[in-house]
Amino acid sequence: MMPGLDIRRLEPADLPLLLAAGDLFDDPLRPEMAARFLAHPDHHLFAAIADGRMIGFVSAVAYLHPDKPVDFWINEVGVHEDFHRRGIGRQLMLATLAHGRALGCGTAWVLTNSGNRAARGLYAACGGEATPAARHGDGVIMVSWAL
């Protein structure tokens, strides 16, 4: 565990913190979309914060379906490369999964490429299980958790 690390769910008031962390995301952040995301009750962004800046995140969505319990879809996990291999991704994932459980979600799941050893190791370390029935071709697998 990294001293001084804060893992928490971002709220709408955290928009400046999020916008300052654009280097963690695949594409440039769009302020209006970031604000909408933080304000939406079914969208969840957990952040790892060190020395006042975001160094990692997990984004997730609690979604409804007419014939199933609420699921928790984990969309993306990212940790700044300067902070890899310190357990930050694991702490973020465990906080996110606990939040999904507190929301009453029945399961959580994420898709990853079968060749992404780092992601698969992270998800396994957090208790996720890749099931053979969840293989989608093209090397994509689904990892899930019973919450």
mmCIF file of C-alpha atoms in Angstrom:
data_model
loop_
_atom_site.group_PDB
_atom_site.id
_atom_site.type_symbol
_atom_site.label_atom_id
_atom_site.label_comp_id
_atom_site.label_asym_id
_atom_site.label_seq_id
_atom_site.Cartn_x
_atom_site.Cartn_y
_atom_site.Cartn_z
ATOM 1 C CA MET A 1 0.000 0.000 0.000
ATOM 2 C CA MET A 2 1.305 3.414 -0.962
ATOM 3 C CA PRO A 3 1.457 5.938 1.919
ATOM 4 C CA GLY A 4 -0.861 8.913 1.451
ATOM 5 C CA LEU A 5 -2.929 7.220 -1.255
ATOM 6 C CA ASP A 6 -6.635 8.029 -1.221
ATOM 7 C CA ILE A 7 -9.056 5.720 -3.053
ATOM 8 C CA ARG A 8 -12.549 7.156 -3.418
ATOM 9 C CA ARG A 9 -15.513 7.642 -5.706
ATOM 10 C CA LEU A 10 -15.462 10.982 -7.472
ATOM 11 C CA GLU A 11 -18.410 13.329 -7.055
ATOM 12 C CA PRO A 12 -19.506 16.254 -9.274
ATOM 13 C CA ALA A 13 -17.405 18.657 -7.181
ATOM 14 C CA ASP A 14 -14.312 16.648 -8.218
ATOM 15 C CA LEU A 15 -14.591 17.744 -11.859
ATOM 16 C CA PRO A 16 -11.366 19.847 -11.734
ATOM 17 C CA LEU A 17 -9.447 16.854 -10.330
ATOM 18 C CA LEU A 18 -10.772 14.658 -13.126
ATOM 19 C CA LEU A 19 -10.062 17.188 -15.881
ATOM 20 C CA ALA A 20 -6.462 17.531 -14.657
ATOM 21 C CA ALA A 21 -5.991 13.764 -15.148
ATOM 22 C CA GLY A 22 -6.498 13.679 -18.905
ATOM 23 C CA ASP A 23 -3.253 11.761 -19.431
ATOM 24 C CA LEU A 24 -4.836 8.698 -17.782
ATOM 25 C CA PHE A 25 -7.509 8.352 -20.452
ATOM 26 C CA ASP A 26 -7.423 7.098 -24.037
ATOM 27 C CA ASP A 27 -8.743 10.317 -25.551
ATOM 28 C CA PRO A 28 -8.838 13.970 -24.496
ATOM 29 C CA LEU A 29 -11.426 14.567 -21.791
ATOM 30 C CA ARG A 30 -14.497 16.530 -22.799
ATOM 31 C CA PRO A 31 -15.490 18.750 -19.850
ATOM 32 C CA GLU A 32 -19.224 18.572 -20.565
ATOM 33 C CA MET A 33 -19.156 14.760 -20.771
ATOM 34 C CA ALA A 34 -16.971 14.464 -17.670
ATOM 35 C CA ALA A 35 -19.460 16.620 -15.752
ATOM 36 C CA ARG A 36 -22.382 14.505 -17.003
ATOM 37 C CA PHE A 37 -20.590 11.294 -16.039
ATOM 38 C CA LEU A 38 -19.884 12.480 -12.491
ATOM 39 C CA ALA A 39 -23.457 13.694 -12.040
ATOM 40 C CA HIS A 40 -25.146 10.530 -13.347
ATOM 41 C CA PRO A 41 -26.298 8.275 -10.485
ATOM 42 C CA ASP A 42 -25.576 5.060 -12.411
ATOM 43 C CA HIS A 43 -22.042 6.009 -13.494
ATOM 44 C CA HIS A 44 -19.194 5.531 -11.049
ATOM 45 C CA LEU A 45 -15.588 6.674 -11.228
ATOM 46 C CA PHE A 46 -13.227 5.550 -8.505
ATOM 47 C CA ALA A 47 -9.934 7.424 -8.329
ATOM 48 C CA ALA A 48 -6.552 6.793 -6.771
ATOM 49 C CA ILE A 49 -5.298 10.176 -5.570
ATOM 50 C CA ALA A 50 -1.736 10.904 -4.427
ATOM 51 C CA ASP A 51 -0.389 14.342 -3.596
ATOM 52 C CA GLY A 52 -3.582 15.954 -4.850
ATOM 53 C CA ARG A 53 -3.569 14.360 -8.310
ATOM 54 C CA MET A 54 -5.299 11.388 -9.849
ATOM 55 C CA ILE A 55 -2.904 8.564 -10.640
ATOM 56 C CA GLY A 56 -5.441 5.855 -11.444
ATOM 57 C CA PHE A 57 -9.112 5.126 -11.938
ATOM 58 C CA VAL A 58 -11.818 2.547 -12.520
ATOM 59 C CA SER A 59 -14.991 3.519 -14.352
ATOM 60 C CA ALA A 60 -18.126 1.435 -13.954
ATOM 61 C CA VAL A 61 -21.806 1.545 -14.769
ATOM 62 C CA ALA A 62 -24.672 0.052 -12.784
ATOM 63 C CA TYR A 63 -27.210 -0.861 -15.403
ATOM 64 C CA LEU A 64 -30.732 -2.169 -15.448
ATOM 65 C CA HIS A 65 -32.123 -4.886 -17.641
ATOM 66 C CA PRO A 66 -35.787 -5.949 -17.753
ATOM 67 C CA ASP A 67 -35.141 -9.593 -16.876
ATOM 68 C CA LYS A 68 -32.036 -9.558 -14.670
ATOM 69 C CA PRO A 69 -30.777 -8.072 -11.423
ATOM 70 C CA VAL A 70 -28.761 -4.870 -11.682
ATOM 71 C CA ASP A 71 -25.252 -5.621 -13.004
ATOM 72 C CA PHE A 72 -22.062 -3.652 -12.475
ATOM 73 C CA TRP A 73 -20.145 -3.296 -15.721
ATOM 74 C CA ILE A 74 -16.516 -2.282 -15.282
ATOM 75 C CA ASN A 75 -15.660 -0.289 -18.347
ATOM 76 C CA GLU A 76 -12.045 0.709 -17.881
ATOM 77 C CA VAL A 77 -9.135 0.488 -15.448
ATOM 78 C CA GLY A 78 -6.100 2.723 -15.727
ATOM 79 C CA VAL A 79 -3.075 3.472 -13.571
ATOM 80 C CA HIS A 80 -0.382 5.934 -14.590
ATOM 81 C CA GLU A 81 2.697 4.004 -15.725
ATOM 82 C CA ASP A 82 4.880 5.663 -13.055
ATOM 83 C CA PHE A 83 2.741 3.903 -10.433
ATOM 84 C CA HIS A 84 2.435 0.395 -11.887
ATOM 85 C CA ARG A 85 3.147 -2.684 -9.741
ATOM 86 C CA ARG A 86 2.264 -0.976 -6.432
ATOM 87 C CA GLY A 87 -1.149 -2.550 -5.860
ATOM 88 C CA ILE A 88 -3.058 0.584 -6.853
ATOM 89 C CA GLY A 89 -5.132 -1.154 -9.513
ATOM 90 C CA ARG A 90 -6.064 -3.847 -7.009
ATOM 91 C CA GLN A 91 -7.135 -1.282 -4.401
ATOM 92 C CA LEU A 92 -9.196 0.547 -7.016
ATOM 93 C CA MET A 93 -10.863 -2.659 -8.183
ATOM 94 C CA LEU A 94 -11.680 -3.829 -4.657
ATOM 95 C CA ALA A 95 -13.226 -0.442 -3.785
ATOM 96 C CA THR A 96 -15.253 -0.504 -7.007
ATOM 97 C CA LEU A 97 -16.484 -4.054 -6.402
ATOM 98 C CA ALA A 98 -17.452 -3.180 -2.811
ATOM 99 C CA HIS A 99 -19.423 -0.223 -4.131
ATOM 100 C CA GLY A 100 -21.252 -2.422 -6.643
ATOM 101 C CA ARG A 101 -22.108 -4.807 -3.817
ATOM 102 C CA ALA A 102 -23.398 -1.878 -1.693
ATOM 103 C CA LEU A 103 -25.584 -0.785 -4.608
ATOM 104 C CA GLY A 104 -27.210 -4.218 -4.629
ATOM 105 C CA CYS A 105 -25.724 -5.384 -7.923
ATOM 106 C CA GLY A 106 -25.819 -9.154 -8.402
ATOM 107 C CA THR A 107 -22.647 -9.435 -10.473
ATOM 108 C CA ALA A 108 -19.797 -7.353 -11.791
ATOM 109 C CA TRP A 109 -17.996 -8.039 -15.036
ATOM 110 C CA VAL A 110 -15.339 -6.725 -17.360
ATOM 111 C CA LEU A 111 -14.085 -7.686 -20.810
ATOM 112 C CA THR A 112 -10.399 -7.934 -21.616
ATOM 113 C CA ASN A 113 -8.146 -9.386 -24.269
ATOM 114 C CA SER A 114 -6.821 -12.841 -23.472
ATOM 115 C CA GLY A 115 -3.314 -11.550 -24.221
ATOM 116 C CA ASN A 116 -3.532 -8.744 -21.649
ATOM 117 C CA ARG A 117 -1.613 -10.505 -18.893
ATOM 118 C CA ALA A 118 -1.538 -7.483 -16.582
ATOM 119 C CA ALA A 119 -5.327 -7.060 -16.659
ATOM 120 C CA ARG A 120 -5.978 -10.774 -16.270
ATOM 121 C CA GLY A 121 -3.589 -10.900 -13.311
ATOM 122 C CA LEU A 122 -5.281 -7.911 -11.712
ATOM 123 C CA TYR A 123 -8.767 -9.358 -12.112
ATOM 124 C CA ALA A 124 -7.682 -12.767 -10.790
ATOM 125 C CA ALA A 125 -6.013 -11.094 -7.774
ATOM 126 C CA CYS A 126 -9.370 -9.449 -7.040
ATOM 127 C CA GLY A 127 -11.239 -12.759 -7.165
ATOM 128 C CA GLY A 128 -12.556 -12.505 -10.717
ATOM 129 C CA GLU A 129 -13.180 -15.628 -12.727
ATOM 130 C CA ALA A 130 -12.859 -15.980 -16.482
ATOM 131 C CA THR A 131 -15.420 -18.525 -17.559
ATOM 132 C CA PRO A 132 -15.032 -20.580 -20.739
ATOM 133 C CA ALA A 133 -18.666 -19.853 -21.635
ATOM 134 C CA ALA A 134 -17.823 -16.145 -21.683
ATOM 135 C CA ARG A 135 -15.270 -16.347 -24.478
ATOM 136 C CA HIS A 136 -16.321 -14.089 -27.324
ATOM 137 C CA GLY A 137 -13.753 -14.920 -30.014
ATOM 138 C CA ASP A 138 -10.958 -12.631 -31.151
ATOM 139 C CA GLY A 139 -9.196 -13.345 -27.858
ATOM 140 C CA VAL A 140 -11.743 -11.414 -25.789
ATOM 141 C CA ILE A 141 -12.761 -12.939 -22.459
ATOM 142 C CA MET A 142 -15.193 -11.935 -19.766
ATOM 143 C CA VAL A 143 -14.153 -11.870 -16.133
ATOM 144 C CA SER A 144 -16.936 -11.792 -13.562
ATOM 145 C CA TRP A 145 -17.548 -11.535 -9.835
ATOM 146 C CA ALA A 146 -20.576 -12.622 -7.828
ATOM 147 C CA LEU A 147 -21.380 -9.676 -5.594
#
